[in-house]
Amino acid sequence: MSNDLIDSNIHFQEALDLSEPTSYHKAVVKFSKALQESSKDHHIIYNDWGNALSNDFRYKAALSKYKISIKISPSFTFAHNGWGTALLNLGDFDGATKRFQEAHEIEPKGFLFTANWSLGLYLSGNETKAVEILEEGIKSIDPNSIWNPINLKI
């Protein structure tokens, strides 16, 4: 493993370790260093940076990181989900619903994305569709899938 990859992994891990409410500003510095020193996985770093900002209630700043993550890797469902969660926290229920739906369409067996899509629909006032989507999602859960909520290690 090259030294630059080792250094970027160290900064990335340090940033994740700093994901406590009082340490997000330090985490941002570490995410920046990880991006500068890594030549791959930038979509993951930007997504996690967005998560750190979102966890610090800096939802608008988080949106820009999720957008970059998706620009790098359009099918990265967790960035769509993070973007949707930030929009949800900003009160943009329709925008959040669209993001959650996109994550669901990319990974239809991802119950997290289905549940969040349903939540977005509900908060947007479309209760009937929210229940329909959630029921379909529950019926389609594969008990052996990593996406089964029982199998997720969260």
CSV table of C-alpha atoms in Angstrom, one decimal:
chain,number,residue,atom,x,y,z
A,1,MET,CA,0.0,0.0,0.0
A,2,SER,CA,1.4,3.4,-1.0
A,3,ASN,CA,2.2,6.0,1.7
A,4,ASP,CA,-0.4,8.5,0.2
A,5,LEU,CA,-3.1,5.8,0.4
A,6,ILE,CA,-2.2,5.0,4.0
A,7,ASP,CA,-2.2,8.7,5.0
A,8,SER,CA,-5.6,9.3,3.3
A,9,ASN,CA,-7.0,6.2,5.1
A,10,ILE,CA,-5.7,7.5,8.4
A,11,HIS,CA,-7.3,10.9,7.8
A,12,PHE,CA,-10.5,9.3,6.7
A,13,GLN,CA,-10.7,7.0,9.8
A,14,GLU,CA,-9.8,10.0,12.1
A,15,ALA,CA,-12.6,12.0,10.5
A,16,LEU,CA,-15.1,9.2,11.1
A,17,ASP,CA,-13.9,8.8,14.7
A,18,LEU,CA,-14.5,12.5,15.2
A,19,SER,CA,-18.2,12.1,14.3
A,20,GLU,CA,-19.3,13.3,17.7
A,21,PRO,CA,-21.4,16.4,18.1
A,22,THR,CA,-18.5,18.5,19.5
A,23,SER,CA,-15.9,17.3,17.0
A,24,TYR,CA,-17.5,17.9,13.5
A,25,HIS,CA,-15.3,20.9,12.7
A,26,LYS,CA,-12.2,18.7,13.3
A,27,ALA,CA,-13.8,16.0,11.2
A,28,VAL,CA,-14.2,18.4,8.3
A,29,VAL,CA,-10.5,19.1,8.3
A,30,LYS,CA,-9.7,15.4,8.3
A,31,PHE,CA,-12.2,14.8,5.4
A,32,SER,CA,-10.4,17.5,3.4
A,33,LYS,CA,-7.1,15.9,4.0
A,34,ALA,CA,-8.4,12.5,3.1
A,35,LEU,CA,-9.7,13.9,-0.3
A,36,GLN,CA,-6.4,15.5,-1.0
A,37,GLU,CA,-4.4,12.4,-0.3
A,38,SER,CA,-6.6,9.8,-1.9
A,39,SER,CA,-7.1,9.1,-5.6
A,40,LYS,CA,-10.2,6.9,-5.2
A,41,ASP,CA,-13.4,6.5,-3.2
A,42,HIS,CA,-14.0,10.2,-3.2
A,43,HIS,CA,-17.8,9.6,-3.5
A,44,ILE,CA,-17.7,7.8,-0.1
A,45,ILE,CA,-15.6,10.5,1.5
A,46,TYR,CA,-17.9,13.3,0.2
A,47,ASN,CA,-21.0,11.3,1.4
A,48,ASP,CA,-19.5,10.8,4.9
A,49,TRP,CA,-18.5,14.4,5.0
A,50,GLY,CA,-22.1,15.3,4.2
A,51,ASN,CA,-23.2,13.0,7.0
A,52,ALA,CA,-20.9,14.7,9.4
A,53,LEU,CA,-22.3,18.1,8.4
A,54,SER,CA,-25.8,16.9,8.6
A,55,ASN,CA,-25.2,15.5,12.1
A,56,ASP,CA,-24.0,18.9,13.0
A,57,PHE,CA,-27.4,20.4,11.8
A,58,ARG,CA,-25.6,22.0,8.9
A,59,TYR,CA,-28.0,20.6,6.3
A,60,LYS,CA,-27.4,23.2,3.5
A,61,ALA,CA,-23.7,22.6,3.7
A,62,ALA,CA,-24.3,18.8,3.7
A,63,LEU,CA,-26.4,19.1,0.5
A,64,SER,CA,-23.3,20.3,-1.5
A,65,LYS,CA,-21.3,17.2,-0.3
A,66,TYR,CA,-24.0,14.8,-1.3
A,67,LYS,CA,-24.4,16.4,-4.7
A,68,ILE,CA,-20.6,16.0,-5.3
A,69,SER,CA,-20.8,12.4,-4.2
A,70,ILE,CA,-23.7,11.7,-6.6
A,71,LYS,CA,-21.9,13.5,-9.4
A,72,ILE,CA,-18.9,11.2,-8.9
A,73,SER,CA,-21.0,8.1,-8.5
A,74,PRO,CA,-24.6,8.6,-9.7
A,75,SER,CA,-25.7,5.2,-8.4
A,76,PHE,CA,-24.4,5.6,-4.8
A,77,THR,CA,-27.6,5.1,-3.0
A,78,PHE,CA,-26.4,6.3,0.4
A,79,ALA,CA,-25.6,9.8,-1.0
A,80,HIS,CA,-29.2,10.0,-2.4
A,81,ASN,CA,-30.5,8.9,1.0
A,82,GLY,CA,-28.3,11.4,2.8
A,83,TRP,CA,-29.4,14.2,0.4
A,84,GLY,CA,-33.0,13.2,1.1
A,85,THR,CA,-32.5,13.2,4.8
A,86,ALA,CA,-30.9,16.7,4.7
A,87,LEU,CA,-33.8,18.0,2.6
A,88,LEU,CA,-36.3,16.4,5.0
A,89,ASN,CA,-34.6,18.2,7.9
A,90,LEU,CA,-34.8,21.5,6.0
A,91,GLY,CA,-38.6,20.9,5.5
A,92,ASP,CA,-38.4,20.2,1.7
A,93,PHE,CA,-40.5,17.1,1.9
A,94,ASP,CA,-41.1,16.9,-1.9
A,95,GLY,CA,-37.4,17.2,-2.6
A,96,ALA,CA,-36.6,14.6,0.0
A,97,THR,CA,-39.2,12.3,-1.4
A,98,LYS,CA,-37.6,12.5,-4.9
A,99,ARG,CA,-34.2,11.7,-3.5
A,100,PHE,CA,-35.5,8.7,-1.5
A,101,GLN,CA,-37.4,7.5,-4.5
A,102,GLU,CA,-34.2,7.7,-6.6
A,103,ALA,CA,-32.3,5.6,-4.0
A,104,HIS,CA,-35.2,3.1,-4.0
A,105,GLU,CA,-35.1,2.9,-7.8
A,106,ILE,CA,-31.4,2.2,-7.8
A,107,GLU,CA,-31.6,-0.4,-5.0
A,108,PRO,CA,-35.3,-1.6,-4.8
A,109,LYS,CA,-34.4,-4.2,-2.2
A,110,GLY,CA,-32.9,-1.6,0.1
A,111,PHE,CA,-35.7,-1.4,2.7
A,112,LEU,CA,-34.1,1.7,4.3
A,113,PHE,CA,-34.6,3.6,1.0
A,114,THR,CA,-38.2,2.3,0.6
A,115,ALA,CA,-39.0,3.2,4.2
A,116,ASN,CA,-37.6,6.7,3.8
A,117,TRP,CA,-39.4,7.2,0.4
A,118,SER,CA,-42.6,6.2,2.2
A,119,LEU,CA,-41.9,8.7,5.0
A,120,GLY,CA,-41.2,11.5,2.5
A,121,LEU,CA,-44.6,10.7,0.8
A,122,TYR,CA,-46.3,10.8,4.1
A,123,LEU,CA,-44.8,14.1,5.1
A,124,SER,CA,-45.7,15.5,1.7
A,125,GLY,CA,-49.3,14.7,2.4
A,126,ASN,CA,-49.6,11.6,0.2
A,127,GLU,CA,-50.5,9.2,3.0
A,128,THR,CA,-52.2,6.6,0.7
A,129,LYS,CA,-49.2,6.3,-1.5
A,130,ALA,CA,-46.9,6.2,1.5
A,131,VAL,CA,-48.8,3.2,3.0
A,132,GLU,CA,-48.8,1.5,-0.4
A,133,ILE,CA,-45.1,1.9,-0.9
A,134,LEU,CA,-44.3,0.7,2.6
A,135,GLU,CA,-46.6,-2.3,2.3
A,136,GLU,CA,-45.0,-3.3,-1.0
A,137,GLY,CA,-41.6,-2.9,0.5
A,138,ILE,CA,-42.4,-5.1,3.5
A,139,LYS,CA,-43.8,-7.8,1.2
A,140,SER,CA,-40.7,-7.7,-1.0
A,141,ILE,CA,-38.1,-8.2,1.8
A,142,ASP,CA,-35.9,-11.1,1.0
A,143,PRO,CA,-35.1,-12.8,4.4
A,144,ASN,CA,-31.6,-13.6,3.1
A,145,SER,CA,-30.8,-10.2,1.7
A,146,ILE,CA,-28.3,-7.9,3.3
A,147,TRP,CA,-31.0,-5.3,2.9
A,148,ASN,CA,-33.3,-7.1,5.3
A,149,PRO,CA,-33.6,-4.8,8.3
A,150,ILE,CA,-32.9,-7.8,10.6
A,151,ASN,CA,-29.6,-8.4,8.8
A,152,LEU,CA,-28.4,-4.8,8.7
A,153,LYS,CA,-25.6,-4.0,11.0
A,154,ILE,CA,-26.4,-0.4,11.8
